[in-house]
Tab-separated table of N, CA and C in Angstrom:
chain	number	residue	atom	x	y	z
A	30	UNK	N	-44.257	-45.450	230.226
A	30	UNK	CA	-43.019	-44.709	230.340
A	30	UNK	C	-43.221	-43.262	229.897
A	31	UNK	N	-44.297	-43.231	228.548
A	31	UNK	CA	-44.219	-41.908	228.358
A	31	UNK	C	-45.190	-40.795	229.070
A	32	UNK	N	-45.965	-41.606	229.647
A	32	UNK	CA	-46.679	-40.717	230.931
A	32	UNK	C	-46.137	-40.427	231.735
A	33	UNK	N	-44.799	-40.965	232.314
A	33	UNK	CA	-44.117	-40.718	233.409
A	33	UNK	C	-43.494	-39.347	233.022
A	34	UNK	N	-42.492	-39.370	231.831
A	34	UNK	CA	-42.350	-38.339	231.509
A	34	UNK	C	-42.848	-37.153	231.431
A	35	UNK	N	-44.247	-37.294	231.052
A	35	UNK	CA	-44.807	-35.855	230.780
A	35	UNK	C	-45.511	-35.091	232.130
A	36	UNK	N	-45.513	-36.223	233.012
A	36	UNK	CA	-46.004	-35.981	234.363
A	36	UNK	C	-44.887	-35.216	235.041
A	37	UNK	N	-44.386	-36.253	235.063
A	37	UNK	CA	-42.717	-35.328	235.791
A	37	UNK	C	-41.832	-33.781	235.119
A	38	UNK	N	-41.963	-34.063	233.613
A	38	UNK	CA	-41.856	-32.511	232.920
A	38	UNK	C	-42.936	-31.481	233.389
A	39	UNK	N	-44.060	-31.856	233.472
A	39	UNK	CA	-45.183	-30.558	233.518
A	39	UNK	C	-44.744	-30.243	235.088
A	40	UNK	N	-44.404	-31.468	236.273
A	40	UNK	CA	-44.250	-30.705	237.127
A	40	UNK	C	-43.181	-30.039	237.640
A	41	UNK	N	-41.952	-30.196	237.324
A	41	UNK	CA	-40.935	-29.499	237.194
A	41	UNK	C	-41.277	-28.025	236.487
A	42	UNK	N	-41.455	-27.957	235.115
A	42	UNK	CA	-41.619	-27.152	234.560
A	42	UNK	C	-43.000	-26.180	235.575
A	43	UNK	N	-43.238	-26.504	235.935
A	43	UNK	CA	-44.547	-25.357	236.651
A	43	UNK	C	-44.173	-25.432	238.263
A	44	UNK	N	-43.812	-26.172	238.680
A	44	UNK	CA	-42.632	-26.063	240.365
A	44	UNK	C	-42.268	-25.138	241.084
A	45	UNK	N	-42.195	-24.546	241.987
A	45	UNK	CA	-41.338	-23.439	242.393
A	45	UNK	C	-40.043	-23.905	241.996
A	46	UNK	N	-39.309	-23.189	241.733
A	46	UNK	CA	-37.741	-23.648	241.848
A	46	UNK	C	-36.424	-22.976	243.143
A	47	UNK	N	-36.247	-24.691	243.456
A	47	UNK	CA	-35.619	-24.435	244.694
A	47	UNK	C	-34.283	-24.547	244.478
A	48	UNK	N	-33.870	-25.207	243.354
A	48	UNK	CA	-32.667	-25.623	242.706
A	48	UNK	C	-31.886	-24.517	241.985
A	49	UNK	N	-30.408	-24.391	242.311
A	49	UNK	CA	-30.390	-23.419	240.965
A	49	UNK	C	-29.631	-24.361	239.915
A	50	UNK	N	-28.948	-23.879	239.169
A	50	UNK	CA	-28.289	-24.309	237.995
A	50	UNK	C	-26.967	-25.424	238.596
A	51	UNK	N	-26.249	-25.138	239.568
A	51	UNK	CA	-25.124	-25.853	239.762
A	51	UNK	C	-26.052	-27.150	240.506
A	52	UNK	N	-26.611	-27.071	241.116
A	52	UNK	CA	-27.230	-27.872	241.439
A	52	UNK	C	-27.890	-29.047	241.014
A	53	UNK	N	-28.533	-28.583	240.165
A	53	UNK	CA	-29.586	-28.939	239.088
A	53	UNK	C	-28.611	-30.018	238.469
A	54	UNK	N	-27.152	-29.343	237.781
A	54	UNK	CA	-26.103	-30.181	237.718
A	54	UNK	C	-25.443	-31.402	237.650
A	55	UNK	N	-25.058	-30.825	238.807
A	55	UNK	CA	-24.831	-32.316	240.320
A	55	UNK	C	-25.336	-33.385	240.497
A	56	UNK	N	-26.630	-32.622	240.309
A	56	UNK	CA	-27.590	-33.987	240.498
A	56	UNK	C	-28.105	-34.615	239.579
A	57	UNK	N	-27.967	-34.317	238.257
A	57	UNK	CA	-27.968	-35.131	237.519
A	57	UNK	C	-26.728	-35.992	237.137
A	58	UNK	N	-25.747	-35.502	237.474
A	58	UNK	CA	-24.562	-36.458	237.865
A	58	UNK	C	-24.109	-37.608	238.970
A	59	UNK	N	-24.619	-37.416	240.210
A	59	UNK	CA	-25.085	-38.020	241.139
A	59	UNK	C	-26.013	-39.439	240.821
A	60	UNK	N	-27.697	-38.677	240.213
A	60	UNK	CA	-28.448	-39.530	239.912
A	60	UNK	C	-27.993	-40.474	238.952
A	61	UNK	N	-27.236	-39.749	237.804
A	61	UNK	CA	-27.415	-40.709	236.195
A	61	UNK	C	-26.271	-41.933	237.130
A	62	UNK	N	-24.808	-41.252	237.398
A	62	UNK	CA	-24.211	-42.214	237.672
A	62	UNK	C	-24.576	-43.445	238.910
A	63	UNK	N	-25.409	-43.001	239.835
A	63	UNK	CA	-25.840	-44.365	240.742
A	63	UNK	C	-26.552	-45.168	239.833
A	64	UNK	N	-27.547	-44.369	239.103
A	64	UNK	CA	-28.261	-45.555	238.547
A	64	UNK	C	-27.778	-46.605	237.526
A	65	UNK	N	-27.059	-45.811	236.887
A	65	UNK	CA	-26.318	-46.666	235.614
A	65	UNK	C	-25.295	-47.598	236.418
A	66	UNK	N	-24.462	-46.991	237.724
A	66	UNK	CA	-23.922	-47.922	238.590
A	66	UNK	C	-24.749	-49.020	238.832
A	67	UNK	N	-25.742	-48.882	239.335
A	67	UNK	CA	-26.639	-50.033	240.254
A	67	UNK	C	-27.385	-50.964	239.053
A	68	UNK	N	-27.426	-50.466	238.231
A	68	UNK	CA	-28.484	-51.409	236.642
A	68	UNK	C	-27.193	-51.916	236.660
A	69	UNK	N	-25.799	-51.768	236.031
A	69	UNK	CA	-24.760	-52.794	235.448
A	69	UNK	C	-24.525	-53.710	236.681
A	70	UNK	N	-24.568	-53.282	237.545
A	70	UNK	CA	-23.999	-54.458	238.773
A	70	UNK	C	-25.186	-55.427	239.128
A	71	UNK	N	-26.490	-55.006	239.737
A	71	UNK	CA	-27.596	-55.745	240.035
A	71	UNK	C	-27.843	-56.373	238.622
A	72	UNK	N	-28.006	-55.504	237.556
A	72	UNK	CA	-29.249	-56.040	236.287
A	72	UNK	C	-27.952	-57.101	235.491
A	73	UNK	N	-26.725	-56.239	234.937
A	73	UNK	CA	-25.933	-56.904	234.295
A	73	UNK	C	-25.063	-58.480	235.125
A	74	UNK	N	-24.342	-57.910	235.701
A	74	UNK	CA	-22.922	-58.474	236.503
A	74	UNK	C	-24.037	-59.696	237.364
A	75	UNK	N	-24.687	-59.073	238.151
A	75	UNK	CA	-25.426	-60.341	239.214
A	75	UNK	C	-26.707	-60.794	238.526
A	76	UNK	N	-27.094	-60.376	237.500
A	76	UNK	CA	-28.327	-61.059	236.792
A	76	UNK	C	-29.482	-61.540	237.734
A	77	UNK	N	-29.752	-59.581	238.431
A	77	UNK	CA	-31.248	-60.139	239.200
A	77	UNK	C	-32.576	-59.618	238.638
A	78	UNK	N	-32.148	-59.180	237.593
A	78	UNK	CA	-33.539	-58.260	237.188
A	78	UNK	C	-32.707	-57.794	235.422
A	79	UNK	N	-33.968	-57.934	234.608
A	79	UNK	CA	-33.918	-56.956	233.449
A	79	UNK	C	-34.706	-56.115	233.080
A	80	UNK	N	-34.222	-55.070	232.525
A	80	UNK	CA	-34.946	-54.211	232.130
A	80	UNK	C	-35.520	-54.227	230.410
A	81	UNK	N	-36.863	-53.871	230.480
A	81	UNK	CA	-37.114	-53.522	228.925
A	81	UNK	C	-36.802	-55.328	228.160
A	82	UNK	N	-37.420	-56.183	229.175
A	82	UNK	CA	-37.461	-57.143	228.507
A	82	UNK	C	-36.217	-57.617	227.653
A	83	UNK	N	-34.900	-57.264	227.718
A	83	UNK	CA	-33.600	-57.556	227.542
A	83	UNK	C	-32.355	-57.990	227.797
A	84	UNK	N	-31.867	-58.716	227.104
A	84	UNK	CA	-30.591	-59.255	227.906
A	84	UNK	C	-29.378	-58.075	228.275
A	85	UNK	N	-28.770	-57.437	228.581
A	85	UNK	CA	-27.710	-56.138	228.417
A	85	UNK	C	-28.242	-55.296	228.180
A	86	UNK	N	-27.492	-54.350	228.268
A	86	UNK	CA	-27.967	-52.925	228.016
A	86	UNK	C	-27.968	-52.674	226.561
A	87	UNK	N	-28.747	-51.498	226.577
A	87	UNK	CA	-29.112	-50.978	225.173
A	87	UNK	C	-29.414	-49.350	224.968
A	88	UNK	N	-28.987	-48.880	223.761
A	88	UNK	CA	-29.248	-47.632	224.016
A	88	UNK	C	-30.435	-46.882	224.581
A	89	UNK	N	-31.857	-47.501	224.223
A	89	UNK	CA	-33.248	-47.175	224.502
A	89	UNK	C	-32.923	-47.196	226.048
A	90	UNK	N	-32.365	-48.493	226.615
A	90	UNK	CA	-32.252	-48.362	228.086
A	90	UNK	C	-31.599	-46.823	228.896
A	91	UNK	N	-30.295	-46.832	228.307
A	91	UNK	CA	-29.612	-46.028	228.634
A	91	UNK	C	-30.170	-44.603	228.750
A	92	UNK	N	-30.726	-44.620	227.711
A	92	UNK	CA	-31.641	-43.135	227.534
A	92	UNK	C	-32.144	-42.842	228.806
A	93	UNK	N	-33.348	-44.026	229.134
A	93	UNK	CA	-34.008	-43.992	230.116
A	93	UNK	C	-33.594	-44.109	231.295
A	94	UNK	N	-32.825	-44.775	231.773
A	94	UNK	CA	-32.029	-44.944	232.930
A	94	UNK	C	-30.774	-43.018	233.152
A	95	UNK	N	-30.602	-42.458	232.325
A	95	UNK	CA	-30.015	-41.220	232.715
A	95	UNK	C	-31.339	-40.198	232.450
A	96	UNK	N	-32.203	-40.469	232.125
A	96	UNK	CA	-33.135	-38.920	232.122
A	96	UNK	C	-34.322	-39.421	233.289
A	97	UNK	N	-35.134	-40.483	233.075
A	97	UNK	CA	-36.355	-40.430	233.847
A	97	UNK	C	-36.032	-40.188	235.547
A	98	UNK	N	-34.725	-41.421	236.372
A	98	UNK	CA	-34.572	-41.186	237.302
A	98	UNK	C	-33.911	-39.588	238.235
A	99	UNK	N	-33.191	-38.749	236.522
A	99	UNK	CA	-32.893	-37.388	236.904
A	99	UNK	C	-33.933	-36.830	237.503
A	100	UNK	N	-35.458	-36.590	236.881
A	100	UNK	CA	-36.301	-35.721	236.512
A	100	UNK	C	-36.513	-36.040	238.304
A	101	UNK	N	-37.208	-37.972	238.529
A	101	UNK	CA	-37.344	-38.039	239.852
A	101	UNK	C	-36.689	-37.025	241.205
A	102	UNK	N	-35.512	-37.526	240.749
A	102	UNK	CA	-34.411	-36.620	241.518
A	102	UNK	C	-34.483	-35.158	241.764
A	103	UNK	N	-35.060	-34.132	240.572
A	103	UNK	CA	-35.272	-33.348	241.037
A	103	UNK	C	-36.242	-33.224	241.852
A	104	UNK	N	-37.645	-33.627	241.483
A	104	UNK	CA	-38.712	-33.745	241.690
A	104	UNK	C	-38.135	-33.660	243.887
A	105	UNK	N	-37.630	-34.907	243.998
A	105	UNK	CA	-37.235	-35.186	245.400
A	105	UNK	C	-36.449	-33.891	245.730
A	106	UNK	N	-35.197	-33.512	245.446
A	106	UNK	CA	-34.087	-32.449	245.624
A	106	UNK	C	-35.151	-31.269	246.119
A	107	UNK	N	-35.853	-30.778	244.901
A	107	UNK	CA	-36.809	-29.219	245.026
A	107	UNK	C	-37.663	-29.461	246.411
A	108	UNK	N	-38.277	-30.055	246.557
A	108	UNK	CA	-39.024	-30.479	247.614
A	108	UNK	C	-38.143	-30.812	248.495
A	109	UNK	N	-37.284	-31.177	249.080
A	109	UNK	CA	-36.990	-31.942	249.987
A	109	UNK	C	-36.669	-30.779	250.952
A	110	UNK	N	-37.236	-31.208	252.506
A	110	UNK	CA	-37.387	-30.020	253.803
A	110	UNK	C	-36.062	-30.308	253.962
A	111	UNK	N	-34.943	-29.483	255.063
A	111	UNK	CA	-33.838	-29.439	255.697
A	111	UNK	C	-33.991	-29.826	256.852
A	112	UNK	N	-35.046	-29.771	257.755
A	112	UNK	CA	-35.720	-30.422	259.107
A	112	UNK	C	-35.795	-31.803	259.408
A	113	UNK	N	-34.766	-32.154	260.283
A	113	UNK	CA	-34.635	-34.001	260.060
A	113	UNK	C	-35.812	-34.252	260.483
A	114	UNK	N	-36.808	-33.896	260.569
A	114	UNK	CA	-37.995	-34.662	261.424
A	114	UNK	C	-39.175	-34.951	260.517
A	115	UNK	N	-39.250	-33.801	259.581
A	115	UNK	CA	-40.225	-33.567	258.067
A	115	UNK	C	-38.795	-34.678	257.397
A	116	UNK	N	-37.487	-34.277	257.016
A	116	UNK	CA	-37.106	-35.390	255.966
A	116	UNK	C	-37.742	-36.738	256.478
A	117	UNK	N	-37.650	-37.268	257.441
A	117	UNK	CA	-37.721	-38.605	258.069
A	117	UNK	C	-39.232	-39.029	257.450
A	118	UNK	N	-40.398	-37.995	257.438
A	118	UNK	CA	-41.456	-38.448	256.952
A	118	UNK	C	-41.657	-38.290	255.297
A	119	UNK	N	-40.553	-37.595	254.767
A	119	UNK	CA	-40.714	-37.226	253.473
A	119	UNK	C	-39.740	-38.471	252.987
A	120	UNK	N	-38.093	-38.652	253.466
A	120	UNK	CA	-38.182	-40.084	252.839
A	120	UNK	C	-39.029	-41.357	253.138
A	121	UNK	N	-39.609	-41.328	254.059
A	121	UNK	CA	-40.613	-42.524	254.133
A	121	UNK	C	-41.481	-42.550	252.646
A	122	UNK	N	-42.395	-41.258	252.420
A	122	UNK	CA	-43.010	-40.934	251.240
A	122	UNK	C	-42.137	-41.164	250.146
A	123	UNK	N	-41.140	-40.747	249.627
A	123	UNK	CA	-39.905	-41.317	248.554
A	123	UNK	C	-39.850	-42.848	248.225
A	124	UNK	N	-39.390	-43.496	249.614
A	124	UNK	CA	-39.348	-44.884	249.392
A	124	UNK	C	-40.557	-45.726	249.486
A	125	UNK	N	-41.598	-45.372	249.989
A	125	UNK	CA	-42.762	-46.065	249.554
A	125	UNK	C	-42.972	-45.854	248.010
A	126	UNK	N	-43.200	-44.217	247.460
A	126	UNK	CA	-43.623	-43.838	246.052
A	126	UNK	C	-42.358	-45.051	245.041
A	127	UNK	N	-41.333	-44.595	245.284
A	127	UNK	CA	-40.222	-45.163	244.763
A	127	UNK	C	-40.719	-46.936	244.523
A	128	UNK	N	-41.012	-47.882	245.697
A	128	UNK	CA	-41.322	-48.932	245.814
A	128	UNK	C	-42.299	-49.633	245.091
A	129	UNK	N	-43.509	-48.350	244.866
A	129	UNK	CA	-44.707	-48.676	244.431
A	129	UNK	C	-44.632	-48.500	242.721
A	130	UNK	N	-43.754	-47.388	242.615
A	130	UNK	CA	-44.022	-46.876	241.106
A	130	UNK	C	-42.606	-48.334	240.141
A	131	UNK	N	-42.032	-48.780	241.127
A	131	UNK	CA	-41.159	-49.872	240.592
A	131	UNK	C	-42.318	-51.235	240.509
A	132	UNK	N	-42.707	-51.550	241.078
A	132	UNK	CA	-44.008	-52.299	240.856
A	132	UNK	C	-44.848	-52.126	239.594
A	133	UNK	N	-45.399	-50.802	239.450
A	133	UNK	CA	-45.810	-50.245	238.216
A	133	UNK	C	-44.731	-51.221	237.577
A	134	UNK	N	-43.705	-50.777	237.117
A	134	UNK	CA	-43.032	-51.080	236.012
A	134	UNK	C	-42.546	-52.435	235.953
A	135	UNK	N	-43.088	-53.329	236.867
A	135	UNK	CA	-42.533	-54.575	236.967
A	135	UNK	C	-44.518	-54.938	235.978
A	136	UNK	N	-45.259	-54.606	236.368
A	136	UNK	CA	-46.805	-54.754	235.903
A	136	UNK	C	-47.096	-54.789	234.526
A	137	UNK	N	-46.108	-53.300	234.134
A	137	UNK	CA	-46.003	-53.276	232.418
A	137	UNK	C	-44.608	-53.341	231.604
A	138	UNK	N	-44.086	-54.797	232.384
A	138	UNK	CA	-43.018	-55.497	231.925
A	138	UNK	C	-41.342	-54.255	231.621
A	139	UNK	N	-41.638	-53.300	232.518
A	139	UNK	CA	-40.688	-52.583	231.990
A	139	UNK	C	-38.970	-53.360	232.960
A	140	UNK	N	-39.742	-53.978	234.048
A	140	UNK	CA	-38.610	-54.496	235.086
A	140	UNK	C	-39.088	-56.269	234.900
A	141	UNK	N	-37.875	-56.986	235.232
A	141	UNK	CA	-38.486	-57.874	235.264
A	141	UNK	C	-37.572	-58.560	236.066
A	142	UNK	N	-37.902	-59.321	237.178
A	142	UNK	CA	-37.499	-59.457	238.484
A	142	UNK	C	-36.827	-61.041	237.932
A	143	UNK	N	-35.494	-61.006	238.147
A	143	UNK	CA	-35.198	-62.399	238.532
A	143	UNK	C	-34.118	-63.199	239.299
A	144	UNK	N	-34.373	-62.771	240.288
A	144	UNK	CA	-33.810	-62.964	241.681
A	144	UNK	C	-33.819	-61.819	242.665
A	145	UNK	N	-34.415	-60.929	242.444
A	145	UNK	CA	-34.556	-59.425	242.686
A	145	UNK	C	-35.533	-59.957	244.209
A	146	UNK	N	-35.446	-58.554	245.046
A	146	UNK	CA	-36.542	-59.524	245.912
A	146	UNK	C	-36.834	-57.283	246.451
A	147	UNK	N	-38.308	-57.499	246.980
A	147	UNK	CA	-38.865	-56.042	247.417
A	147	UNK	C	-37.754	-55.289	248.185
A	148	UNK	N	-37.361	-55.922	249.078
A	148	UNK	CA	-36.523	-55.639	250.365
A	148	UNK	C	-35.203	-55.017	249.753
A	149	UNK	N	-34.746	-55.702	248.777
A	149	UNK	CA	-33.821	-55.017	248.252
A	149	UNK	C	-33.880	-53.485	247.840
A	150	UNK	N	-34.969	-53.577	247.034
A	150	UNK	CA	-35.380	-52.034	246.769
A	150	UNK	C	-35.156	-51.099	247.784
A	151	UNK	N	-36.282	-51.579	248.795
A	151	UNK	CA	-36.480	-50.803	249.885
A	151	UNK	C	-35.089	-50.376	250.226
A	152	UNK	N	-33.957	-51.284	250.791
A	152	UNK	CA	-32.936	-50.321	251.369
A	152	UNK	C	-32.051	-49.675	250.083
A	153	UNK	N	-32.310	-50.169	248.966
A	153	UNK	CA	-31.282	-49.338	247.746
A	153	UNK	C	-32.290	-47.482	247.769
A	154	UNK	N	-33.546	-47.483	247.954
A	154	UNK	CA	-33.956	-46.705	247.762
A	154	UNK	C	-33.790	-45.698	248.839
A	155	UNK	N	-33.851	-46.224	250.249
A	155	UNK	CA	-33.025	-45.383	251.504
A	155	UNK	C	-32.186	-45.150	251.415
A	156	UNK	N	-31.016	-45.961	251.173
A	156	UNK	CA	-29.649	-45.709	250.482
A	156	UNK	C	-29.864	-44.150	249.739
A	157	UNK	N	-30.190	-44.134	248.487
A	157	UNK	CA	-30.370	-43.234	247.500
A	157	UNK	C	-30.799	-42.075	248.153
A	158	UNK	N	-32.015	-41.788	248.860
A	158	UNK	CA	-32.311	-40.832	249.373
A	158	UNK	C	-31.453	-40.160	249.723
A	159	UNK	N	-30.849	-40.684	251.003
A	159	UNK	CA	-30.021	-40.496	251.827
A	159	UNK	C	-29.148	-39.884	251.485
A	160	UNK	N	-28.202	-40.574	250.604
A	160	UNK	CA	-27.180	-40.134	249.723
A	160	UNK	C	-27.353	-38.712	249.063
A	161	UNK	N	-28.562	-38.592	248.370
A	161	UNK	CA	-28.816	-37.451	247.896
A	161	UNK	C	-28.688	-36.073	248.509
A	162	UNK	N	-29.178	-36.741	249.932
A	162	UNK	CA	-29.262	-35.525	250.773
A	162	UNK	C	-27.816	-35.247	251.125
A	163	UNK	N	-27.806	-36.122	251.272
A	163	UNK	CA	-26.038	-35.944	251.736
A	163	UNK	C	-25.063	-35.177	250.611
A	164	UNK	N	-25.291	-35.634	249.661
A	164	UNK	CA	-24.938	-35.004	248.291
A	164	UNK	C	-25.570	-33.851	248.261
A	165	UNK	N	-26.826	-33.220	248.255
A	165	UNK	CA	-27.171	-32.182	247.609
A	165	UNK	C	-26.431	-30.768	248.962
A	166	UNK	N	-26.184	-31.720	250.181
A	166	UNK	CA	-25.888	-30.330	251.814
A	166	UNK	C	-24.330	-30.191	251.442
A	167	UNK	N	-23.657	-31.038	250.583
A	167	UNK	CA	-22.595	-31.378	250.504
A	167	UNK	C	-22.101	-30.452	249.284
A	168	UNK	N	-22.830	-30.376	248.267
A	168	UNK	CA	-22.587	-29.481	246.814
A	168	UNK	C	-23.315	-27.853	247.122
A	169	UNK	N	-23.927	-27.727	248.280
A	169	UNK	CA	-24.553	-26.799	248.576
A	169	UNK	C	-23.572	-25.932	249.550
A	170	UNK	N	-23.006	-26.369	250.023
A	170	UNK	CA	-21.460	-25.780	251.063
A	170	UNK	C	-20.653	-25.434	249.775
A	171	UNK	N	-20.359	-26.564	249.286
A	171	UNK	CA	-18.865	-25.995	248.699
A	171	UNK	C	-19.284	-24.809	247.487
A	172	UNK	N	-20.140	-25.229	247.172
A	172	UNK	CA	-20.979	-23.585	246.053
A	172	UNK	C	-21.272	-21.956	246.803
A	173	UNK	N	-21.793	-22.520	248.337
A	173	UNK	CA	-21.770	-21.192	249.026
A	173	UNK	C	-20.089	-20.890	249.618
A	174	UNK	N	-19.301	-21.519	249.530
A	174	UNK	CA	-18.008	-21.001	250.313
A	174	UNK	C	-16.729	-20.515	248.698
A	175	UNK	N	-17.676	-19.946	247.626
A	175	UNK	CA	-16.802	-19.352	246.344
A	175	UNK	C	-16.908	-18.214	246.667
């Protein structure tokens, strides 16, 4: 977990920046709340997966569940082309990375699958993309029309 972090800080922090501040924002509002949405309903409410080896949530969780998937988020946001033809191959890259690096964490017990199935991921993680984009063209209008 704490490699993830410092990976994802150094590259943000050294990044071009494509984001500005309202943005930057947003999307951590966007991100924190899907995810904390999607952990209480999948992890809590339907009991298909836990995290951190636990029954419910917990603050350590919480931490992690509003900062690591932000950082992702930018990581995706800064990068992400406006050209549906490059997005189409760049979320492919998202939801594979996304797919694979959840694996990681199923490996070093950070997820732990129980009733959870790959496929699910896969479209929560298209979902997400998607959304984002949709979200970020969406907070990007109403900021340019002040």
């Amino acid at each position: 977990m704490l490699v993830s972090y410092l990976i994802t800080l150094l590259i943000i922090l050294f990044m071009p920046k494509r984001l500005n501040r309202h943005e930057f924002y947003f999307a951590f509002l966007a991100v924190s709340f899907h995810t904390i949405f999607a952990d209480l309903l999948f992890a809590d409410i339907l009991d298909l997966y836990d995290l951190m080896k636990q029954n419910g949530p917990s603050f350590s969780d919480l931490m992690v569940q509003i900062t690591l998937p932000f950082l992702f988020g930018i990581l995706y946001l800064n990068f992400m082309p406006i050209e549906k033809k490059k997005f189409l191959l760049y979320l492919t890259f998202w939801v594979v990375f996304s797919v694979l690096y959840e694996q990681l964490s199923r490996y070093f017990g950070y997820i732990e699958y129980k009733g959870w199935k790959i496929v699910y991921s896969i479209l929560f993680y298209i979902y997400a993309c998607i959304f984002m984009r949709w979200h970020y063209m969406f907070i990007k209008e109403a900021l340019n029309k002040k």
